[in-house]
XYZ file of C-alpha atoms in Angstrom:
573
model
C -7.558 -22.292 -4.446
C -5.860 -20.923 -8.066
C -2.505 -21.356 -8.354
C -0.180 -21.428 -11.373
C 3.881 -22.628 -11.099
C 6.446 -19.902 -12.498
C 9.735 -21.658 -13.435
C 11.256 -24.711 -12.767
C 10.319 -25.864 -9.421
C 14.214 -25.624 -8.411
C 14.502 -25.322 -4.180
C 17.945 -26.697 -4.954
C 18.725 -22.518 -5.087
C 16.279 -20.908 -3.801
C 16.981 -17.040 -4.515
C 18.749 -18.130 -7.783
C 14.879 -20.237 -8.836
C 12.793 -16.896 -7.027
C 15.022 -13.637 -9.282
C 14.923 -15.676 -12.108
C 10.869 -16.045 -11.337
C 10.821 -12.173 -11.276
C 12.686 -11.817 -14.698
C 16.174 -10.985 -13.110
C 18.291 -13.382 -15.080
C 21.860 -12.439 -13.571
C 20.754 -13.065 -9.814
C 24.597 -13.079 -8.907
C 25.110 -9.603 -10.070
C 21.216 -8.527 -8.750
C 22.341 -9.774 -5.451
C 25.706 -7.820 -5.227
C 24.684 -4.788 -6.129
C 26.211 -1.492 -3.690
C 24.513 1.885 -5.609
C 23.209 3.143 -8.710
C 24.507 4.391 -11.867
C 25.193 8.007 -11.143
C 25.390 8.840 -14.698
C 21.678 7.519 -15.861
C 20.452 11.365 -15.440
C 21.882 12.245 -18.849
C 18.863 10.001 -20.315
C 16.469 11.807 -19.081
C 14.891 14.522 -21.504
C 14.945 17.917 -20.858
C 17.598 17.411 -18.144
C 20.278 19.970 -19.301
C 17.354 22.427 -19.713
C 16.487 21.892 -15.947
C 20.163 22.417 -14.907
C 20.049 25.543 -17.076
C 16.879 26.851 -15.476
C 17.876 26.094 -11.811
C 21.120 27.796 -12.436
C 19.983 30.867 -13.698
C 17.497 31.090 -10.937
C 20.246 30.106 -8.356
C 22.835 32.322 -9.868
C 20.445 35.344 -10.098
C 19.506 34.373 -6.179
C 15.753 34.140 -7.071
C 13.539 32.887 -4.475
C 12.609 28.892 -5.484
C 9.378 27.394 -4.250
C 9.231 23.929 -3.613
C 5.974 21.812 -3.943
C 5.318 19.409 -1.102
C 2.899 16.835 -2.377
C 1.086 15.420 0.841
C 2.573 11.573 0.186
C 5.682 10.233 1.445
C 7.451 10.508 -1.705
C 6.016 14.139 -2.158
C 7.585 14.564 1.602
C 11.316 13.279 0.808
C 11.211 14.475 -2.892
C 10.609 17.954 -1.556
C 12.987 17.727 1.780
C 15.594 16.101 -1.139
C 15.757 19.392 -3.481
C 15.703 21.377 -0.213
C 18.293 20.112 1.612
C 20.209 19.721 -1.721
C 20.133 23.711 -2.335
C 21.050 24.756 1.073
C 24.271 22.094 0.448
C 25.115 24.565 -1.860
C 24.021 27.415 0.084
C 22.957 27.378 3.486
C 21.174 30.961 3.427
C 19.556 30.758 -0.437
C 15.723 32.078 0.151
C 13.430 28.994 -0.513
C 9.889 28.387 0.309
C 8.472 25.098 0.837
C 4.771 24.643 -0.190
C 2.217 22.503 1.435
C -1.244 22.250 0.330
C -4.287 23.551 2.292
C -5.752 20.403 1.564
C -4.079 16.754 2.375
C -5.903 15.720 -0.559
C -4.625 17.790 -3.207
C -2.295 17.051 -5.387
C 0.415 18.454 -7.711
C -1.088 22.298 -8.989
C -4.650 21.514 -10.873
C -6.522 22.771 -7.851
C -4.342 26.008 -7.280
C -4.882 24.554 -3.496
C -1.500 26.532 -2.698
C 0.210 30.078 -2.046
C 3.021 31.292 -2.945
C 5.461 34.277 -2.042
C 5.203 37.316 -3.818
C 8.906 37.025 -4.726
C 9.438 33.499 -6.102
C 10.616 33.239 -9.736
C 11.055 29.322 -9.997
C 8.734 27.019 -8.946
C 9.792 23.326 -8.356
C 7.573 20.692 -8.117
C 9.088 17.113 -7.231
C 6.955 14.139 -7.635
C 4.028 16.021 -9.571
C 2.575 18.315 -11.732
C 3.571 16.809 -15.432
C -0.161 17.553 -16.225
C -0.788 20.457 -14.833
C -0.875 22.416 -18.015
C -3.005 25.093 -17.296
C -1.071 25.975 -14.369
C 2.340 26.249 -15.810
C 0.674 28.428 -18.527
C -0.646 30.434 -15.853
C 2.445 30.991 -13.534
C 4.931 31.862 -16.580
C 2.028 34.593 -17.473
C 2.830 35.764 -13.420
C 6.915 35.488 -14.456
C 7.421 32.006 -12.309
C 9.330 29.497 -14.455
C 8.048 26.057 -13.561
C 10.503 22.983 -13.058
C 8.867 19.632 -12.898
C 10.794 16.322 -11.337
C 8.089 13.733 -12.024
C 7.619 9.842 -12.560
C 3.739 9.511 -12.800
C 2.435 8.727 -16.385
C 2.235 12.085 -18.963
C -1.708 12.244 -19.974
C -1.356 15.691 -21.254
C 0.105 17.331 -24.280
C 3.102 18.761 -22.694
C 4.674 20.653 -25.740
C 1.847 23.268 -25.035
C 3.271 23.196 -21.851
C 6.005 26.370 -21.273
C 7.725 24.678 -18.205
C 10.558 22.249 -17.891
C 9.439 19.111 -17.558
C 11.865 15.837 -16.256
C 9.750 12.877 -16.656
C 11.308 9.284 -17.320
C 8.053 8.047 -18.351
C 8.514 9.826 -21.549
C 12.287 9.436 -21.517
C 12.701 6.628 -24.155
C 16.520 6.489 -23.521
C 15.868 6.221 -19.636
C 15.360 2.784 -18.988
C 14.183 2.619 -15.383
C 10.114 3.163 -15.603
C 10.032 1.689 -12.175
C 11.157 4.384 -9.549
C 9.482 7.366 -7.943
C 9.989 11.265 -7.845
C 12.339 10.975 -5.089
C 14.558 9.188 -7.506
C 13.952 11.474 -10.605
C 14.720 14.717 -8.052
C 17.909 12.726 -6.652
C 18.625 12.530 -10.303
C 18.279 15.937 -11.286
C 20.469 16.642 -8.185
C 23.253 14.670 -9.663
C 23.379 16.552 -13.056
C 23.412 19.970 -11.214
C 26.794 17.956 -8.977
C 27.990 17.301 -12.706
C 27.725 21.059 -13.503
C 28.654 23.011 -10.227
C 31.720 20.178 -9.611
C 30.191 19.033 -6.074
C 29.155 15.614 -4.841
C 26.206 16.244 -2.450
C 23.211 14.236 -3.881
C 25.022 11.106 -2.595
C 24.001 12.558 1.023
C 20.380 11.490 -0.374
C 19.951 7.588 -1.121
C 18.083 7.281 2.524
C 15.073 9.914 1.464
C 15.026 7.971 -2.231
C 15.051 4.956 -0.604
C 12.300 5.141 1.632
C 9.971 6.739 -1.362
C 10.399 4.277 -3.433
C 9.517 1.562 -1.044
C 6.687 3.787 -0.026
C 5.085 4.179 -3.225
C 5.336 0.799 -3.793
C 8.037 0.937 -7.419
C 9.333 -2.321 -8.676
C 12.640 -3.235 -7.251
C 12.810 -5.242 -9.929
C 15.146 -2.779 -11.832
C 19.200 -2.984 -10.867
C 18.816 1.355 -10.433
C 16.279 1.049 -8.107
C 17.536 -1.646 -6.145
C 21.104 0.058 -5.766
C 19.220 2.846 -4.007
C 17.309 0.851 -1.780
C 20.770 -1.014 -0.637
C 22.811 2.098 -0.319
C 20.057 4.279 0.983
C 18.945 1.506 3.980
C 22.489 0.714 4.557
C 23.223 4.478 5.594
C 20.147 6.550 7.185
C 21.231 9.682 7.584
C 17.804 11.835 7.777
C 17.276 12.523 11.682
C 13.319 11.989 11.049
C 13.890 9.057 9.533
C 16.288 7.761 11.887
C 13.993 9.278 15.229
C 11.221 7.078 13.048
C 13.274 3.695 12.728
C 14.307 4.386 16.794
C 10.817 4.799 17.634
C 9.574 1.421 15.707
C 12.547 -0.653 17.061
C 9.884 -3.394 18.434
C 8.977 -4.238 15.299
C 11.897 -3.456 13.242
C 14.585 -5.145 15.127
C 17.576 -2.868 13.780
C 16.805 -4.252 10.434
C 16.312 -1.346 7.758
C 14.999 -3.397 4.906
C 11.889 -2.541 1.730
C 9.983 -5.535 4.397
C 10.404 -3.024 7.488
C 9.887 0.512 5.622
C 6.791 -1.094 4.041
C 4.862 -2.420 7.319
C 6.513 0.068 9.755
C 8.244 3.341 8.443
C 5.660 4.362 5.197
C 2.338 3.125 7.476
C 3.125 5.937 9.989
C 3.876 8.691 7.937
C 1.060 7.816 5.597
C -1.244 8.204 8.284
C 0.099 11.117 9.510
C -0.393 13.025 6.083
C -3.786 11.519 5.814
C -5.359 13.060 8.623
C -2.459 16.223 9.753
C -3.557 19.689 9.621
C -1.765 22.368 7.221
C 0.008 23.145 10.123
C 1.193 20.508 11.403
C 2.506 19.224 7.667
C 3.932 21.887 7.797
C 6.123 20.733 11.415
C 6.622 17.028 9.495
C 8.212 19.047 6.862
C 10.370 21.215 9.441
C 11.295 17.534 10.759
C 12.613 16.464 7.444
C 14.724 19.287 6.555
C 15.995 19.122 10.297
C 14.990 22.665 11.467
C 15.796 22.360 15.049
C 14.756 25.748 16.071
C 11.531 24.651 17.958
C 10.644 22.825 21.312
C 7.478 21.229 22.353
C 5.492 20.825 25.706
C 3.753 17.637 25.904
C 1.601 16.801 29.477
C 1.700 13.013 29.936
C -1.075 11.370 31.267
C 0.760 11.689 34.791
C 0.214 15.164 34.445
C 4.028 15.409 33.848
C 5.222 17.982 31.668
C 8.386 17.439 29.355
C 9.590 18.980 26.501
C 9.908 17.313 22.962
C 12.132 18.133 20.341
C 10.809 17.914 16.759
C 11.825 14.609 16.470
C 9.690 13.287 18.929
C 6.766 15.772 18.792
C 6.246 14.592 15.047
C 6.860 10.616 15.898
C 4.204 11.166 18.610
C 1.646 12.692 16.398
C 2.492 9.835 13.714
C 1.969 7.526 16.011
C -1.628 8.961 17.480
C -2.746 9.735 14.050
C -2.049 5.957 12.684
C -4.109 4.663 16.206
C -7.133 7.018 15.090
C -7.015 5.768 10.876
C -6.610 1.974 12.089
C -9.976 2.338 14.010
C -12.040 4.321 11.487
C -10.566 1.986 8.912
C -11.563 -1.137 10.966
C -15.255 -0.086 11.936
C -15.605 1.127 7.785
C -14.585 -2.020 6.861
C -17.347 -4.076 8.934
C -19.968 -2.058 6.994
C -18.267 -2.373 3.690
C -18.044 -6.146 3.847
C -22.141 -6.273 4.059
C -22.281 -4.197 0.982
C -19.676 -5.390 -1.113
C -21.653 -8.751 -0.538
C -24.635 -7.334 -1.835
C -22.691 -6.820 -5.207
C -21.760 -10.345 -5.181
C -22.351 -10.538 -8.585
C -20.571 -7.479 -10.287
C -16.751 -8.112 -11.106
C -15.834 -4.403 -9.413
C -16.966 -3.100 -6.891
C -18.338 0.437 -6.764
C -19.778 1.846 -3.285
C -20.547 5.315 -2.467
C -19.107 5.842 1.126
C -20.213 9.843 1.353
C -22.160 8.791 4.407
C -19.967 6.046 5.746
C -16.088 7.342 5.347
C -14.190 10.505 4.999
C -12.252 11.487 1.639
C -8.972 10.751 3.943
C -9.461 7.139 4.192
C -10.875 6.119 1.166
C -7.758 4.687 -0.666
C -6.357 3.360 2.980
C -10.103 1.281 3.207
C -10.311 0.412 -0.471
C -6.920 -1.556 -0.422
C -8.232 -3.656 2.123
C -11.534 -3.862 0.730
C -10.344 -5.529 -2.340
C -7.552 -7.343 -0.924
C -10.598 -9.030 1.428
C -13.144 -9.457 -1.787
C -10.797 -10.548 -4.428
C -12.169 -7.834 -6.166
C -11.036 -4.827 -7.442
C -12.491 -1.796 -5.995
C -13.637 2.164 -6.544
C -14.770 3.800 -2.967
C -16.119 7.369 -4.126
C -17.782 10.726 -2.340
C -20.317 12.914 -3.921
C -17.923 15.167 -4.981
C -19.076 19.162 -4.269
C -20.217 19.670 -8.161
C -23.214 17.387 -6.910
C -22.903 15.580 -10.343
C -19.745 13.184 -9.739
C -17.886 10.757 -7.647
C -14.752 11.187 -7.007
C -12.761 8.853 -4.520
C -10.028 5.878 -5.040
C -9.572 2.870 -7.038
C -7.596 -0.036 -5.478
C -7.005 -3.708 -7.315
C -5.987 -7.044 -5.219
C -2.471 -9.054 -5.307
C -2.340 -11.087 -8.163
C -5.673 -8.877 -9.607
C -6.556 -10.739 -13.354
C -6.180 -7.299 -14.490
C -3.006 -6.203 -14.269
C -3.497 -2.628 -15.365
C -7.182 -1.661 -13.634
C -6.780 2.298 -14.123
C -5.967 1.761 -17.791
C -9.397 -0.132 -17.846
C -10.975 2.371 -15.677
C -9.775 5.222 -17.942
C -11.592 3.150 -20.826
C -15.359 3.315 -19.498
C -16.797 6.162 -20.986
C -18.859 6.488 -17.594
C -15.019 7.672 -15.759
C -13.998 10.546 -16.340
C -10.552 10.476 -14.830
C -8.263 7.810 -13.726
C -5.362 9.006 -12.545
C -2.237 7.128 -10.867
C -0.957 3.755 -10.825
C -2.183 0.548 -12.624
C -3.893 -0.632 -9.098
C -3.733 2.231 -6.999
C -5.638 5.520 -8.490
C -8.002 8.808 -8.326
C -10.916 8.163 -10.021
C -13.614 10.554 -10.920
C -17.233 8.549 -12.056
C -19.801 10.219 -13.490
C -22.420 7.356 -13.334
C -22.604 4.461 -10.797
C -25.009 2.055 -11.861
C -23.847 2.480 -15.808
C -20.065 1.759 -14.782
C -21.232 -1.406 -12.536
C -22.598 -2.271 -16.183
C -20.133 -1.496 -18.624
C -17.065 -3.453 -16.353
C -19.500 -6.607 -15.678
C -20.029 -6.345 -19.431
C -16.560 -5.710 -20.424
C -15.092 -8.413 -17.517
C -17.852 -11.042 -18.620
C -15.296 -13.718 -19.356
C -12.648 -13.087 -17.163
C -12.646 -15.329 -13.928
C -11.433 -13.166 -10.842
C -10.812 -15.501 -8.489
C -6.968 -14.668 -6.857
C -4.371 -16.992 -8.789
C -1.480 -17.234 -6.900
C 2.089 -17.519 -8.802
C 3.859 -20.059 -6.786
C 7.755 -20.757 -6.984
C 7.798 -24.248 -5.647
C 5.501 -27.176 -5.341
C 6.222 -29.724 -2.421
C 5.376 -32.177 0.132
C 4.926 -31.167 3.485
C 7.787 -33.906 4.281
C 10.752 -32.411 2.309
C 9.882 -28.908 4.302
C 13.065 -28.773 6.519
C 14.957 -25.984 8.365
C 17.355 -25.211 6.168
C 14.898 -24.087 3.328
C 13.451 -21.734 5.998
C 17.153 -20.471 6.741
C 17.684 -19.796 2.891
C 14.746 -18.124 2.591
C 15.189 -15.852 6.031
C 19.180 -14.853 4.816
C 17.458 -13.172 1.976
C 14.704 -11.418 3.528
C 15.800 -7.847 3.043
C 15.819 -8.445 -1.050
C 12.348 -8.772 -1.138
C 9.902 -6.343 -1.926
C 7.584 -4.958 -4.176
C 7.986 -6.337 -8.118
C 10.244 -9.021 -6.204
C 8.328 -10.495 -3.808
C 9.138 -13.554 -1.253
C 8.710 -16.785 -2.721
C 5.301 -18.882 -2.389
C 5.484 -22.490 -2.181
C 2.696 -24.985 -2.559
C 2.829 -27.244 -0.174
C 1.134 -30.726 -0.518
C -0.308 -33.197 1.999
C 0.238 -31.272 5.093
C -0.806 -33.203 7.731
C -3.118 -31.546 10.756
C -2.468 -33.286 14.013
C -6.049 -33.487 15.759
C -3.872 -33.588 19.117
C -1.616 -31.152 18.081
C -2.978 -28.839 16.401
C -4.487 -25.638 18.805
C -6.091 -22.108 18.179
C -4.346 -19.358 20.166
C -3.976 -16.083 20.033
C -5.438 -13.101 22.236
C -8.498 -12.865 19.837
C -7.951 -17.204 19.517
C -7.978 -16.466 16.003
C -4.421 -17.698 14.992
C -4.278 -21.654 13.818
C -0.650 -23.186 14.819
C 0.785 -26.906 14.503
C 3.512 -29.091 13.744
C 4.876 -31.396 11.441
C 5.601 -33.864 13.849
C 8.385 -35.589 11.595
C 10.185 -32.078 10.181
C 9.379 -29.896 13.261
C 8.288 -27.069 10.951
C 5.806 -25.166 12.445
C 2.707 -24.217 10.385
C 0.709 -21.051 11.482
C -2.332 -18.952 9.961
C -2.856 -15.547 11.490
C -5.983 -13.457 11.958
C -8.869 -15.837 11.007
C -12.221 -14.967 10.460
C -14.536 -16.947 12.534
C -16.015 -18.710 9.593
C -12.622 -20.080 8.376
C -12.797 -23.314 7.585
C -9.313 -24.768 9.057
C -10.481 -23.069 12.490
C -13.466 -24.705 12.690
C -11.834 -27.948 11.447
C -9.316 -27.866 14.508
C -12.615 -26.581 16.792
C -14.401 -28.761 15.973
C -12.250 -31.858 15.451
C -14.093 -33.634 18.849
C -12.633 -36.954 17.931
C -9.617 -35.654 17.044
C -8.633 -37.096 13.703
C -5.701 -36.585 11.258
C -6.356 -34.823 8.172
C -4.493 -33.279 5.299
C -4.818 -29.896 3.610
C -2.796 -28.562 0.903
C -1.346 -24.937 1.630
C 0.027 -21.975 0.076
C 2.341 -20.632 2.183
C 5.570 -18.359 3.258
C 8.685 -19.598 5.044
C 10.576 -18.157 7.098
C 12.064 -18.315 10.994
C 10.204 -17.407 14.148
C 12.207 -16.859 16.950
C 11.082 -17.779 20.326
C 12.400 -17.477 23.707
C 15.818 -16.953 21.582
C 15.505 -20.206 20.009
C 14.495 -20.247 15.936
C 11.968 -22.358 14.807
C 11.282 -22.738 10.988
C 7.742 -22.017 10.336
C 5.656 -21.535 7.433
C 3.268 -18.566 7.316
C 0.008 -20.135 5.536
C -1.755 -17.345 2.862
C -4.519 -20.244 1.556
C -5.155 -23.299 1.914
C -7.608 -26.137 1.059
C -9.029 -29.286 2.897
C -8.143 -32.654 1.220
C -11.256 -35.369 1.370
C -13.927 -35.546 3.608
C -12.867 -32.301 5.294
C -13.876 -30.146 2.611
């Protein structure tokens, strides 16, 4: 068990020692934070020239396209510059594009049609790249407007379309939001030129994206979105998704809940939906009411659904089908990631073992199990790649893996985020080679960056309380605090496995009352075969990394720490 200490070991403040952990040095003014700077769009380049182009467009009453890329913040970018045009004009002619392919993305693959009579093309969330495509819809008369945030690769001054990017936006300091936020931008600069105040309608759709595709909340921009935007749902899909996930979310709209219980569902849904039925999510989103739904219950009951809960049912069957491929993928992937023990990543070519739909989904996991980053890749239909995902662990010793990816001259493309990617590789067996030779020094065992380091003994309540009132700050780029916790004692009569599966670990410190609990354990865990096995039942002491937090049971709370790792002191080992 690796583990390093950030800061100053201070549980004296809690949330002042954990933001100034994550670089936020005025945690007061981090904290009370109510909405963004609605004047940060004039940073970004090319943003007047976008306002120009949309206006002439709008003025002249062109048709506009809109790109839907098939990820949630492709889905609220896209329903964001929709619904923001018909604010300003309920009947303007606009065309929203899906992809015939859930896999596609932005316009390389020309995986999309478009109306004869669109003369502005609008692509939130993608497409900075796409060169050859903007060259070759000007030549066809369509102006292209780009609203991205992914990295620029290409030489965009050959490009002839507008492109709003705040990668390459030196005076735009926020690097750490998504396309929803750089369309919601571009929405505020057209309020600044037509005089109107409708992009504010918006914050719930950037919100959600952001959480979604997992930005930093680090930055104060991005975290004033996130607090207005969950404070004030407005979106009836997103709302008929919170209603419908109201077990597990509890009323709270939080980064924690969107993350495990709003982004899951939709994610799934896009994964595995038809063109078709996209193209329904999408009629959800922009609230087009004008259809009704038979649905035959297993009764044999017929009622009808609205689009609300037609798409939340489909969301919901669709993320019940991915969880069991991904689940019976992952028992096969386990033997043969163990066969490559000794490589430091992980290539495996799942053409016979996993459709192109799940391979991102599985490779997360993968890596997150192997503490090891990860490529899961398909023959691709050339015959003479593999193209699939790449996917690196929490806490990954290599904090930018598609930069390194992009460096083996075996890749051919690595596209993305720093651990979440498309990668293209043109030889398995040489890459295995060139990253074991290029990783030969680097030790990639998981190091955890703990925020405290304590005995078991000074554990009480009210750290759990502090640490549950500020549950909805954390999130991605600020994440809950870990604390190492020292000389935890294991009751050998307290101490029980439960659980449906009797895979969950749970017992007490008899002297604090905290409860300690480890979740899902594999059946060669060593603290579950400890308490199994304990016959005689004796004491002993492991240290732990852990979470804290409050259960609530029977309506009573009950501070309990969530153990992540762990390790047996002594003669338990």
């Amino acid at each position: 068990m690796r583990y390093k200490l950030l800061g100053r070991n201070d549980p004296t403040n809690i949330i002042k020692t954990v933001l100034n952990n994550r670089g936020i040095d005025n945690y007061e003014q981090y904290l009370s934070i109510q909405g963004s700077d609605d004047t940060a769009w004039e940073n970004l380049n090319n943003i007047e020239n976008a306002v120009e182009l949309f206006m002439k467009h709008f003025e002249l009453r062109n048709k506009i396209a809109i790109l839907v890329d098939p990820d949630v913040d492709g889905v609220c970018s896209a329903t964001i510059m929709y619904k923001y045009i018909r604010c300003i004009d309920e009947d303007y002619p606009i065309q929203l594009v899906v992809h015939e392919n859930n896999k596609c993305h932005g316009l390389e693959e020309e995986d999309y049609q478009l109306d004869g009579d669109v003369r502005l093309f609008i692509t939130p969330d993608a497409a900075s790249n796409d060169i050859n495509q903007h060259i070759r819809l000007s030549r066809l008369g369509i102006d292209v407007l780009c609203l991205d945030h992914h990295q620029v690769t290409a030489d965009i001054s050959q490009s002839p379309a507008i492109i709003v990017n705040n990668q390459n936006s030196i005076a735009y300091k926020n690097k750490d939001c998504c396309g929803a936020t750089i369309t919601l931008e571009f929405c505020r600069a057209v309020d600044a030129a037509t005089w109107n105040d409708f992009a504010s309608q918006f914050y719930d759709l950037a919100a959600v994206a952001n959480v979604a595709d997992d930005m930093s909340l680090k930055t104060l921009e991005t975290r004033g979105i996130i607090v207005e935007g969950t404070a004030n749902v407005q979106n009836k899909m997103l709302q008929a998704i919170i209603s419908a996930q109201e077990f597990s979310m509890k009323g709270i709209v939080s980064p924690f809940t969107i993350a495990f219980y709003v982004a899951p569902i939709i994610n799934a849904f896009l994964r595995l939906a038809t063109k078709e039925e996209r193209e329904l999510l999408m009629d959800g989103f922009i609230e087009n009411e004008s259809q009704t739904f038979e649905y035959v219950k297993r009764n044999k009951e017929i009622v009808e659904e609205d689009i609300y809960e037609h798409m939340v049912r489909l969301m919901k069957s669709y993320k019940g089908k991915q969880d069991r491929v991904r689940d019976k993928a992952l028992k096969q992937l386990f033997i043969m990631a163990d066969e490559q023990s000794v490589n430091k990543v992980v290539i495996i070519d799942v053409s016979d073992i996993l459709e192109q739909a799940y391979t991102g989904l599985v490779a997360i996991k993968l890596s997150d199990y192997i503490n090891r980053p990860v490529l899961l890749v398909r023959q691709m239909e050339s015959g003479d790649k593999f193209g699939g995902s790449g996917r690196a662990f929490d806490n990954c010793p290599i904090t930018d893996f598609r930069a390194l990816a992009e460096q083996c001259p075996y890749i051919s493309l690595a596209q993305g985020h720093p651990s979440a990617f498309g990668v293209h590789v043109d030889d398995i067996n040489a890459a295995i080679s060139w990253f074991n030779n290029e990783l030969k020094s680097i030790d990639m065992t998981r190091e955890y960056l703990v925020d405290f380091d304590v005995k078991s003994d000074d554990v009480w309540m009210r750290w759990c309380l502090d640490v549950e009132q500020y549950k909805t700050v954390f999130a991605h780029g600020v994440s809950a605090p870990l604390w190492l916790i020292r000389d935890v004692v294991v009751k050998g009569d307290g101490a029980k496995v439960v659980g449906k599966s009797s895979d969950t670990v749970q017992f007490y410190n008899d002297e604090t009352g905290v409860q300690f609990v480890k979740f899902k354990c594999d059946e060669d865990d060593e603290l579950l075969n400890a308490i199994r096995n304990n016959w005689d039942k004796n004491d002993f002491k492991i240290n732990i990394i852990g979470k804290l937090g409050i259960n609530t049971y029977n309506e009573e709370p009950e501070a309990q720490v969530i153990i992540v790792d762990y390790e047996l002191q002594g003669d338990n080992r």
